[in-house]
PDB file of N, CA and C in Angstrom:
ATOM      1  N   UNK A 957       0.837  -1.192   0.000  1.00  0.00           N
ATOM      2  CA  UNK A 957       0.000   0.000   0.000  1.00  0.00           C
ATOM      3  C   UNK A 957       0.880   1.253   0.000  1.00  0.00           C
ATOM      4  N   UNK A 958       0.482   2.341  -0.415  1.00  0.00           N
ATOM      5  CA  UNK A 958       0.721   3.871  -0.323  1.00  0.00           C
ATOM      6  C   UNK A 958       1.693   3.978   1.252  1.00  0.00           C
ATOM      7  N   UNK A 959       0.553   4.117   1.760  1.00  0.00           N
ATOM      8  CA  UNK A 959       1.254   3.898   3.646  1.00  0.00           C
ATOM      9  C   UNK A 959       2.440   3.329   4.021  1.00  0.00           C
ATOM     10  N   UNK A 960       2.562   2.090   3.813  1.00  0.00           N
ATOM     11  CA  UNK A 960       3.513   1.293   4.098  1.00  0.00           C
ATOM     12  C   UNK A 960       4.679   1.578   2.670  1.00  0.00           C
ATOM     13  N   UNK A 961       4.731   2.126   1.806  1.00  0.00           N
ATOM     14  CA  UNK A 961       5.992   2.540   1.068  1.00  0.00           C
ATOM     15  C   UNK A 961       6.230   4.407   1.714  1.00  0.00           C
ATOM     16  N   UNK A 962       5.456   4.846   1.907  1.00  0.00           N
ATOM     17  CA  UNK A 962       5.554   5.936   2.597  1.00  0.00           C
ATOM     18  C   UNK A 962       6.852   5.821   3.917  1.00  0.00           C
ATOM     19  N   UNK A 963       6.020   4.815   4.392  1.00  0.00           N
ATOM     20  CA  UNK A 963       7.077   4.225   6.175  1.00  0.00           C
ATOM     21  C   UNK A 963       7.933   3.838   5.740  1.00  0.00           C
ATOM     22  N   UNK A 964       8.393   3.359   4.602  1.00  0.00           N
ATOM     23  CA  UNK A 964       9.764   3.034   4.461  1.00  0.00           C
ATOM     24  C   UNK A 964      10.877   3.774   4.424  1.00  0.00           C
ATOM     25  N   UNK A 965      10.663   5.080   4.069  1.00  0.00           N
ATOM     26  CA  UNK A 965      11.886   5.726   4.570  1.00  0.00           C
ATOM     27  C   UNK A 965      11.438   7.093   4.013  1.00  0.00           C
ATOM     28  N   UNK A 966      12.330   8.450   4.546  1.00  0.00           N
ATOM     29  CA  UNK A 966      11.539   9.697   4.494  1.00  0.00           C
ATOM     30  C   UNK A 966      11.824  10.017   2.872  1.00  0.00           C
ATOM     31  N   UNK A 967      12.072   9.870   2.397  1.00  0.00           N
ATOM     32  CA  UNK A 967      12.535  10.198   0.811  1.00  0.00           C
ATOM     33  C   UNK A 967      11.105   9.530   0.212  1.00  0.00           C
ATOM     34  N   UNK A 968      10.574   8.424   0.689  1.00  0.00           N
ATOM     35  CA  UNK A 968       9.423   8.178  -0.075  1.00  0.00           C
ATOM     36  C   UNK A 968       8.713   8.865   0.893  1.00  0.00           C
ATOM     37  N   UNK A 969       8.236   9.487   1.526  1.00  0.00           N
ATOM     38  CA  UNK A 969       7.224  10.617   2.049  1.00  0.00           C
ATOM     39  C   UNK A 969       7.426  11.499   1.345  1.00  0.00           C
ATOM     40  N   UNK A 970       8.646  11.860   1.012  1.00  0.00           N
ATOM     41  CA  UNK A 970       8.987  13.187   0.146  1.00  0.00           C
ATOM     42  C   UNK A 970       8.779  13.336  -0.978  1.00  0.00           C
ATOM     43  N   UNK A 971       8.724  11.854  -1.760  1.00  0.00           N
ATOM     44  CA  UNK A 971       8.667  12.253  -3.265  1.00  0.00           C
ATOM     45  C   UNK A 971       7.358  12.518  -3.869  1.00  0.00           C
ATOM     46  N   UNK A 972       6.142  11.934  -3.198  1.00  0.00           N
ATOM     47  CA  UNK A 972       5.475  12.794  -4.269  1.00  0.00           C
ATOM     48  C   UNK A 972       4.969  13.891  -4.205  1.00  0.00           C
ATOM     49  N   UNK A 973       5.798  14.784  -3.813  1.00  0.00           N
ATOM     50  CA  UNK A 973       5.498  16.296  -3.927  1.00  0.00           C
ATOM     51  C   UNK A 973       5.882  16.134  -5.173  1.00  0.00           C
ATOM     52  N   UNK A 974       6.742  16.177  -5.404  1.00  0.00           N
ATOM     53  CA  UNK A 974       7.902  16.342  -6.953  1.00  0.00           C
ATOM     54  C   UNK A 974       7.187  16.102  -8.074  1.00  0.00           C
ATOM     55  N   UNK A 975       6.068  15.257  -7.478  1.00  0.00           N
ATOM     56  CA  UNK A 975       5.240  14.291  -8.852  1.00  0.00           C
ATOM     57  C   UNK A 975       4.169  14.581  -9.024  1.00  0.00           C
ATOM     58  N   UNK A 976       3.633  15.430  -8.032  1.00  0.00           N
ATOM     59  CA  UNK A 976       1.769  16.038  -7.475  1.00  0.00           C
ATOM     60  C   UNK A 976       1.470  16.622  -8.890  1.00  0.00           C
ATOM     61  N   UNK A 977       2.357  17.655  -9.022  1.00  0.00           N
ATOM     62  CA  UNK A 977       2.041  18.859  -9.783  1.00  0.00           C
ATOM     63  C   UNK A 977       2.024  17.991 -11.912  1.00  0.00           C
ATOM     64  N   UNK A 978       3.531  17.211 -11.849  1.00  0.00           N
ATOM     65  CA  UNK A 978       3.389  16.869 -13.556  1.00  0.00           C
ATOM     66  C   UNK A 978       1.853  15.546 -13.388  1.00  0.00           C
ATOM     67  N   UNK A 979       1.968  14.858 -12.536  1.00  0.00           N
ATOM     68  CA  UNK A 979       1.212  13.846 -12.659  1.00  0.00           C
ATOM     69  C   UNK A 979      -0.260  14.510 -12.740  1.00  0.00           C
ATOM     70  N   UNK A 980      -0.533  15.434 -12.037  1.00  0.00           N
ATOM     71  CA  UNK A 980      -2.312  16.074 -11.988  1.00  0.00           C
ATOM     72  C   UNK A 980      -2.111  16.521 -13.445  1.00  0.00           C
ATOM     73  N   UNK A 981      -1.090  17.489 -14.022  1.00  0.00           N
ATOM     74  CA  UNK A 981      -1.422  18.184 -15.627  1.00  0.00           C
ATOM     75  C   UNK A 981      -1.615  16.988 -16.464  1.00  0.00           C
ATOM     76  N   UNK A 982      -0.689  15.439 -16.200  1.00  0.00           N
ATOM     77  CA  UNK A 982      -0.674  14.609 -17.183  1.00  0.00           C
ATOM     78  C   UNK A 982      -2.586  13.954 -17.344  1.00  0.00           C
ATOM     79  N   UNK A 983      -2.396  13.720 -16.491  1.00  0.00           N
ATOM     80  CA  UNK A 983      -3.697  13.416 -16.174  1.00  0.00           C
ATOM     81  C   UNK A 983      -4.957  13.855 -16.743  1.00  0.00           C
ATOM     82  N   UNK A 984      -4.929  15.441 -16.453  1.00  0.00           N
ATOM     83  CA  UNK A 984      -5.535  16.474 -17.272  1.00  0.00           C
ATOM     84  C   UNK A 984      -6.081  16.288 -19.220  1.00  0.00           C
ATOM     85  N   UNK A 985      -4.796  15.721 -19.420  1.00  0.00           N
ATOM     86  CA  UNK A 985      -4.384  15.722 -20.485  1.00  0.00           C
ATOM     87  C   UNK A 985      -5.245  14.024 -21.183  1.00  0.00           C
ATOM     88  N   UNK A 986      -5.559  13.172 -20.290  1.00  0.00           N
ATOM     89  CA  UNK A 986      -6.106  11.677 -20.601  1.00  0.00           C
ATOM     90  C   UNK A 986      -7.638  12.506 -20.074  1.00  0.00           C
ATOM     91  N   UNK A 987      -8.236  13.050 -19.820  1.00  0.00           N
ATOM     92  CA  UNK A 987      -9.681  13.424 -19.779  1.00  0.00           C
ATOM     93  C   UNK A 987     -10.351  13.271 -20.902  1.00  0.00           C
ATOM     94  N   UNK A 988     -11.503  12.043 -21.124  1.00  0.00           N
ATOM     95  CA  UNK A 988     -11.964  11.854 -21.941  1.00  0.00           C
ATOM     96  C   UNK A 988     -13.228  12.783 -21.888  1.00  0.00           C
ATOM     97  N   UNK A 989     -13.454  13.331 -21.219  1.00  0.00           N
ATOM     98  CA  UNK A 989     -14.791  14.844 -21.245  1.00  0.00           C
ATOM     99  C   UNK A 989     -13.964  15.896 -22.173  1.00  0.00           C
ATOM    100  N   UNK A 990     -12.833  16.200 -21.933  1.00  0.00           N
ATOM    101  CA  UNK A 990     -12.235  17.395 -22.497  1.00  0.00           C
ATOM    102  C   UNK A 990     -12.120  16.886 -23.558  1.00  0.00           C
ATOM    103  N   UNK A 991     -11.566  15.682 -24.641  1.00  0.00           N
ATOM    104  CA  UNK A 991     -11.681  15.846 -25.578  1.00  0.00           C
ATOM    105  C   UNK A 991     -12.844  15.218 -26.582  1.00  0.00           C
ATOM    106  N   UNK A 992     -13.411  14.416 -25.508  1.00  0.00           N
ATOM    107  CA  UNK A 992     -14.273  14.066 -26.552  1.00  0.00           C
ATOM    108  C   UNK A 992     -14.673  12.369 -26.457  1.00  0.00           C
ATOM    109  N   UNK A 993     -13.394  12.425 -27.820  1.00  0.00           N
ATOM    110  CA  UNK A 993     -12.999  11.095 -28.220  1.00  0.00           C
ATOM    111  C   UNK A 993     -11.844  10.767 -28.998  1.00  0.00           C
ATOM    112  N   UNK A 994     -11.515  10.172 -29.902  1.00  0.00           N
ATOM    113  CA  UNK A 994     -10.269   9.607 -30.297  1.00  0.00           C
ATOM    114  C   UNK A 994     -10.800   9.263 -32.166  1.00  0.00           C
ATOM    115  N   UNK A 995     -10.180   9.943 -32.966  1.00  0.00           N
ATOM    116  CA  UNK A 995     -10.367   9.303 -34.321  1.00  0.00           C
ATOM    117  C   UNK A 995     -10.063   8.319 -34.324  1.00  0.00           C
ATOM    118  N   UNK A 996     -11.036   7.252 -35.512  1.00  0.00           N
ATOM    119  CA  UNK A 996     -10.709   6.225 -35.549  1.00  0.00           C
ATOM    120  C   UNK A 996     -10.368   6.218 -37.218  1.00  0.00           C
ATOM    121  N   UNK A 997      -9.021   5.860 -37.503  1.00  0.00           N
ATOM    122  CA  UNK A 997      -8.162   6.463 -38.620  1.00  0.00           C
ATOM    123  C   UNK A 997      -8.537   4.763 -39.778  1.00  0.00           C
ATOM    124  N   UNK A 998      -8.278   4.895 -40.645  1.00  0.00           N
ATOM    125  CA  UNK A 998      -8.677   3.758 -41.871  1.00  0.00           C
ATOM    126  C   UNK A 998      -9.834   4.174 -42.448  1.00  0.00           C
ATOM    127  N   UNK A 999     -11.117   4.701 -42.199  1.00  0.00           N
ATOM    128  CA  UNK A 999     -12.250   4.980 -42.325  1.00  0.00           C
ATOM    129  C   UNK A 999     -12.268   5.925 -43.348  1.00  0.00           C
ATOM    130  N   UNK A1000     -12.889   5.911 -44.188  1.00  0.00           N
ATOM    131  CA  UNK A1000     -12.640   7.048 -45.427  1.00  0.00           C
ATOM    132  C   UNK A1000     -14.356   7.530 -44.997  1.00  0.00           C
ATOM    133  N   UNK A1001     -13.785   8.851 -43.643  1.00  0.00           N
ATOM    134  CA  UNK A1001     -14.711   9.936 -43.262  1.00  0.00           C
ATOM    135  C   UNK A1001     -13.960   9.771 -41.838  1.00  0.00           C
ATOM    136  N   UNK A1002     -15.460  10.353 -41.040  1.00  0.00           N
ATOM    137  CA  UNK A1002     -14.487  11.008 -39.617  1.00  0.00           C
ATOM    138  C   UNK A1002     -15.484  10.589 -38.984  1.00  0.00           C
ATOM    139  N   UNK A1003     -14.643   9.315 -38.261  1.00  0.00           N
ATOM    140  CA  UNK A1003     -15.287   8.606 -37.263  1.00  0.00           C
ATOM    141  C   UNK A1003     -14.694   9.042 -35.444  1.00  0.00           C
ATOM    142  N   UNK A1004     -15.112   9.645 -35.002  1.00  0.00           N
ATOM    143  CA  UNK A1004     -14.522   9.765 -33.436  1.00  0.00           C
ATOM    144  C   UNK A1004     -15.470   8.552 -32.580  1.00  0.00           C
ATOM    145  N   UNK A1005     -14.465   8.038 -31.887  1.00  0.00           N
ATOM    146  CA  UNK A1005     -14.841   6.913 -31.112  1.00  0.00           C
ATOM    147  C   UNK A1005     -15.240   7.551 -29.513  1.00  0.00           C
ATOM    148  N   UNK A1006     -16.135   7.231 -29.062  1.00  0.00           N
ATOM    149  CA  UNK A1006     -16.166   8.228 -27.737  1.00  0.00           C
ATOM    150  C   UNK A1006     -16.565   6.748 -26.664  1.00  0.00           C
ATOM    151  N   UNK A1007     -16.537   6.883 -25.232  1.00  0.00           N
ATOM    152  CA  UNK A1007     -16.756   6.104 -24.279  1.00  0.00           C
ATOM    153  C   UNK A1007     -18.139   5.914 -24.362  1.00  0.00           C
ATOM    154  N   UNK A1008     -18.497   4.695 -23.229  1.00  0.00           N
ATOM    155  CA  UNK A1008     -19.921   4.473 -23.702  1.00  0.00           C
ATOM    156  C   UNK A1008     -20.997   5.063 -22.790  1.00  0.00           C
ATOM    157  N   UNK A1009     -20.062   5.769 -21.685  1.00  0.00           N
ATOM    158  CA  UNK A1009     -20.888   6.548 -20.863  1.00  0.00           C
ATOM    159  C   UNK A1009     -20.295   8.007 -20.842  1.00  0.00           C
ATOM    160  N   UNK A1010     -20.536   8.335 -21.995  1.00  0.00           N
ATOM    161  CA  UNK A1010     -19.787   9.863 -22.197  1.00  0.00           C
ATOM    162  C   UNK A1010     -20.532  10.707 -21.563  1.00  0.00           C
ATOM    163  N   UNK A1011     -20.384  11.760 -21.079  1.00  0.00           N
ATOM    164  CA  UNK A1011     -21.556  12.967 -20.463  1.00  0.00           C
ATOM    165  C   UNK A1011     -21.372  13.852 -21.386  1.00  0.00           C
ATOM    166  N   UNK A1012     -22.954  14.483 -21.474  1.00  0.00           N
ATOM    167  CA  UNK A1012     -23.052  15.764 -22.189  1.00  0.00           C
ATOM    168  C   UNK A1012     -21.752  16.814 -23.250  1.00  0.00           C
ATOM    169  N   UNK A1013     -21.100  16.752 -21.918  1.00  0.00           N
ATOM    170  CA  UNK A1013     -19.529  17.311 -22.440  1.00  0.00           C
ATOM    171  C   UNK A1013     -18.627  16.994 -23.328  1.00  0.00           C
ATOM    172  N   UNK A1014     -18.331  15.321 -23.052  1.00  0.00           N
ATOM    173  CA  UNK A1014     -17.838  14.728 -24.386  1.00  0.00           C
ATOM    174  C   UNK A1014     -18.761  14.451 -24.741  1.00  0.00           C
ATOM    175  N   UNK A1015     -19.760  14.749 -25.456  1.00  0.00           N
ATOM    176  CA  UNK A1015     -20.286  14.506 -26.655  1.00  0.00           C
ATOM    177  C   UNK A1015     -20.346  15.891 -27.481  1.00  0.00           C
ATOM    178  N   UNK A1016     -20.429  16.741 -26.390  1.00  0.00           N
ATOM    179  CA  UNK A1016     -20.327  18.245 -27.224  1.00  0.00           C
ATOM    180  C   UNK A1016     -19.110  18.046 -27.886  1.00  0.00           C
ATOM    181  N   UNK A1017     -17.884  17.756 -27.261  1.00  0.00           N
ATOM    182  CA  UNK A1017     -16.453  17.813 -27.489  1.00  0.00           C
ATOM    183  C   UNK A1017     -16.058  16.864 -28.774  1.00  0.00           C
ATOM    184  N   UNK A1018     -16.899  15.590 -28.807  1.00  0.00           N
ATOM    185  CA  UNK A1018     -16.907  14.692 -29.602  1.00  0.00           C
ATOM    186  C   UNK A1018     -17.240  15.776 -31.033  1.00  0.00           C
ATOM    187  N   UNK A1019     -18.597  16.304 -31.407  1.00  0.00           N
ATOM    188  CA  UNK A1019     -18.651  16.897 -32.525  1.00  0.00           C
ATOM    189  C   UNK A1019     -17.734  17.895 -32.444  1.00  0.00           C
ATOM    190  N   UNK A1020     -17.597  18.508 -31.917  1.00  0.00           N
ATOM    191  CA  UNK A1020     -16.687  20.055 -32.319  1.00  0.00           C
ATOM    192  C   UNK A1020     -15.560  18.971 -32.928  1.00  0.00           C
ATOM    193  N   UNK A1021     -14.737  18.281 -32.143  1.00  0.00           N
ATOM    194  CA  UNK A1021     -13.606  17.876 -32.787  1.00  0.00           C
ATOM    195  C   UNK A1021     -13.675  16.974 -33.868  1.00  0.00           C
ATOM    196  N   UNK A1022     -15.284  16.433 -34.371  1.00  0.00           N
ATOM    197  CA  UNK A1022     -15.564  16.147 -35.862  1.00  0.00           C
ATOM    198  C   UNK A1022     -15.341  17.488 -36.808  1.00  0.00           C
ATOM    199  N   UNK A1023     -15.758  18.484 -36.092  1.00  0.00           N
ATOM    200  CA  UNK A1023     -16.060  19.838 -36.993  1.00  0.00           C
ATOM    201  C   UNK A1023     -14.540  19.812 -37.289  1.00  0.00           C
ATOM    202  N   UNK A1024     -14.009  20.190 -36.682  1.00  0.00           N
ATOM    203  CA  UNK A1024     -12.355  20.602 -36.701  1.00  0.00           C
ATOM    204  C   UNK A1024     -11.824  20.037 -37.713  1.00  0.00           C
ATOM    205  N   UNK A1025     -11.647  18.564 -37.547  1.00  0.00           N
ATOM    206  CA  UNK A1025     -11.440  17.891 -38.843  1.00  0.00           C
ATOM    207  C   UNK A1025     -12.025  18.029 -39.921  1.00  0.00           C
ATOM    208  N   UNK A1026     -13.426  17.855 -39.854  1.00  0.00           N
ATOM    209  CA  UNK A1026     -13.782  18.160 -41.239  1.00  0.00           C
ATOM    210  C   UNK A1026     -13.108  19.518 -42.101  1.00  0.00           C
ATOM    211  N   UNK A1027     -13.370  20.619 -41.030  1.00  0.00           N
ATOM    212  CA  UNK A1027     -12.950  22.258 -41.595  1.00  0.00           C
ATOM    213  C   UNK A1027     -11.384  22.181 -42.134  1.00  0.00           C
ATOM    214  N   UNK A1028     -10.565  21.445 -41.109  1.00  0.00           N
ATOM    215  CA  UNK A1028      -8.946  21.344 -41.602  1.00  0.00           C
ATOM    216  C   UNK A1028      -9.109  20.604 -42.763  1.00  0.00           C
ATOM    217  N   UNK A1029     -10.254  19.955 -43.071  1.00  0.00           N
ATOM    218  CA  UNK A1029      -9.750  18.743 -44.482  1.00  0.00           C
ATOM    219  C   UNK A1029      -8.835  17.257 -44.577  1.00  0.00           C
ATOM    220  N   UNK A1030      -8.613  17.098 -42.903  1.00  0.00           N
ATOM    221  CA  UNK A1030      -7.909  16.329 -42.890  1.00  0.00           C
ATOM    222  C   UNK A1030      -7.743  14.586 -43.552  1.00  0.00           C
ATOM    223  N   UNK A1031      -9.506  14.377 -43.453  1.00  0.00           N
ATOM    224  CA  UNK A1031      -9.474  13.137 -44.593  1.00  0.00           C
ATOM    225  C   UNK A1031      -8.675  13.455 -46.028  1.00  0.00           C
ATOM    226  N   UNK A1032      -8.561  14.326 -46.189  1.00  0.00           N
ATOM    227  CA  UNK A1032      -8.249  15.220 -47.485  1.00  0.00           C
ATOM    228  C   UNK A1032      -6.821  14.631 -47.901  1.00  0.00           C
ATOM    229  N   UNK A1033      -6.128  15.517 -46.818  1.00  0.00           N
ATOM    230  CA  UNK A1033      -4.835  15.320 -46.826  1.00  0.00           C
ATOM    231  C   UNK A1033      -4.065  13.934 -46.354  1.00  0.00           C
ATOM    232  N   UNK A1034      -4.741  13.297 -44.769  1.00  0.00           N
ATOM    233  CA  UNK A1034      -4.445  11.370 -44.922  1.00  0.00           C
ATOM    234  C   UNK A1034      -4.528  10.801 -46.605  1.00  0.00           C
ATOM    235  N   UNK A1035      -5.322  11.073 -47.312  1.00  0.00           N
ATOM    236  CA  UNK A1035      -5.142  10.481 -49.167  1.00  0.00           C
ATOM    237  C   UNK A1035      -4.300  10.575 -49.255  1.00  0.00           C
ATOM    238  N   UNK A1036      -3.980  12.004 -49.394  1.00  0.00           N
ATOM    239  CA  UNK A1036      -2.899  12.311 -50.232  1.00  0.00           C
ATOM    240  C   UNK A1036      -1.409  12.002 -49.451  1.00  0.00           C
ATOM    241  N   UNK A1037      -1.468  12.107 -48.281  1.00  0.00           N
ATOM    242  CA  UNK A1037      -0.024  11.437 -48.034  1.00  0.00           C
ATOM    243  C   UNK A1037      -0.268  10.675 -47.844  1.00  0.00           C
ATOM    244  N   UNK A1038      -1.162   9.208 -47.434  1.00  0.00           N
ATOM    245  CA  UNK A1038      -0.714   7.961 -48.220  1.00  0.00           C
ATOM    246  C   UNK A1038      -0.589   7.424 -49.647  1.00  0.00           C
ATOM    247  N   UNK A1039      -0.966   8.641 -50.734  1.00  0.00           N
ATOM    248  CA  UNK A1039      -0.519   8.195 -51.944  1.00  0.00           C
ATOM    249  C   UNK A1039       0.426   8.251 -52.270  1.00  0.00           C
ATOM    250  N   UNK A1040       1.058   9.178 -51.773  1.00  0.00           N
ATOM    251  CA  UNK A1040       2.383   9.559 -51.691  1.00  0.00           C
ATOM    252  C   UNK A1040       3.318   8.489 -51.156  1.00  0.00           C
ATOM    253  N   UNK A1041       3.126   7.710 -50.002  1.00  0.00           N
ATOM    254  CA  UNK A1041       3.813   6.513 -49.613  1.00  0.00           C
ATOM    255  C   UNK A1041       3.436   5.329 -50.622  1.00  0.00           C
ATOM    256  N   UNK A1042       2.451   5.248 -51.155  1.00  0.00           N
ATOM    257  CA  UNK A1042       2.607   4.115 -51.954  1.00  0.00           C
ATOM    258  C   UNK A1042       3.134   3.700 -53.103  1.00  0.00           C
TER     259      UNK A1042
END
């Protein structure tokens, strides 16, 4: 447990200060409300994959970041640089 690596010596009491602050932003950053969802890439269109109990939020988040793509054109451009690789 937490506790008992804590008691093991004061350096592990100490360290996760050091880690509070990157680990909460990283974290931040895996919020599936904030973004939405996740393209699901092969699909010729714009599929975002979202959780199956998304709230209100990601689902708002889900379309906007369909919009986004669509507006950038990005199916557009996946063509064309994989034609380019082939």
């Amino acid at each position: 447990t937490i506790k008992r690596y804590a008691d093991e010596s004061l350096w592990n009491k100490i360290r996760p200060a050091f880690v509070r602050t990157p680990l909460k932003k990283s974290m931040q950053n895996a919020d599936y409300q904030k973004h939405g969802g996740v393209p699901l890439l092969e699909v010729k269109g714009i599929t975002i994959i979202g959780h199956g109990s998304s709230s209100p939020l990601a689902i708002k988040n889900m379309i906007l970041r369909a919009k986004e793509m669509h507006d950038k054109k990005l199916i557009q451009k996946f063509e064309k640089a994989l034609i380019s690789y082939a």
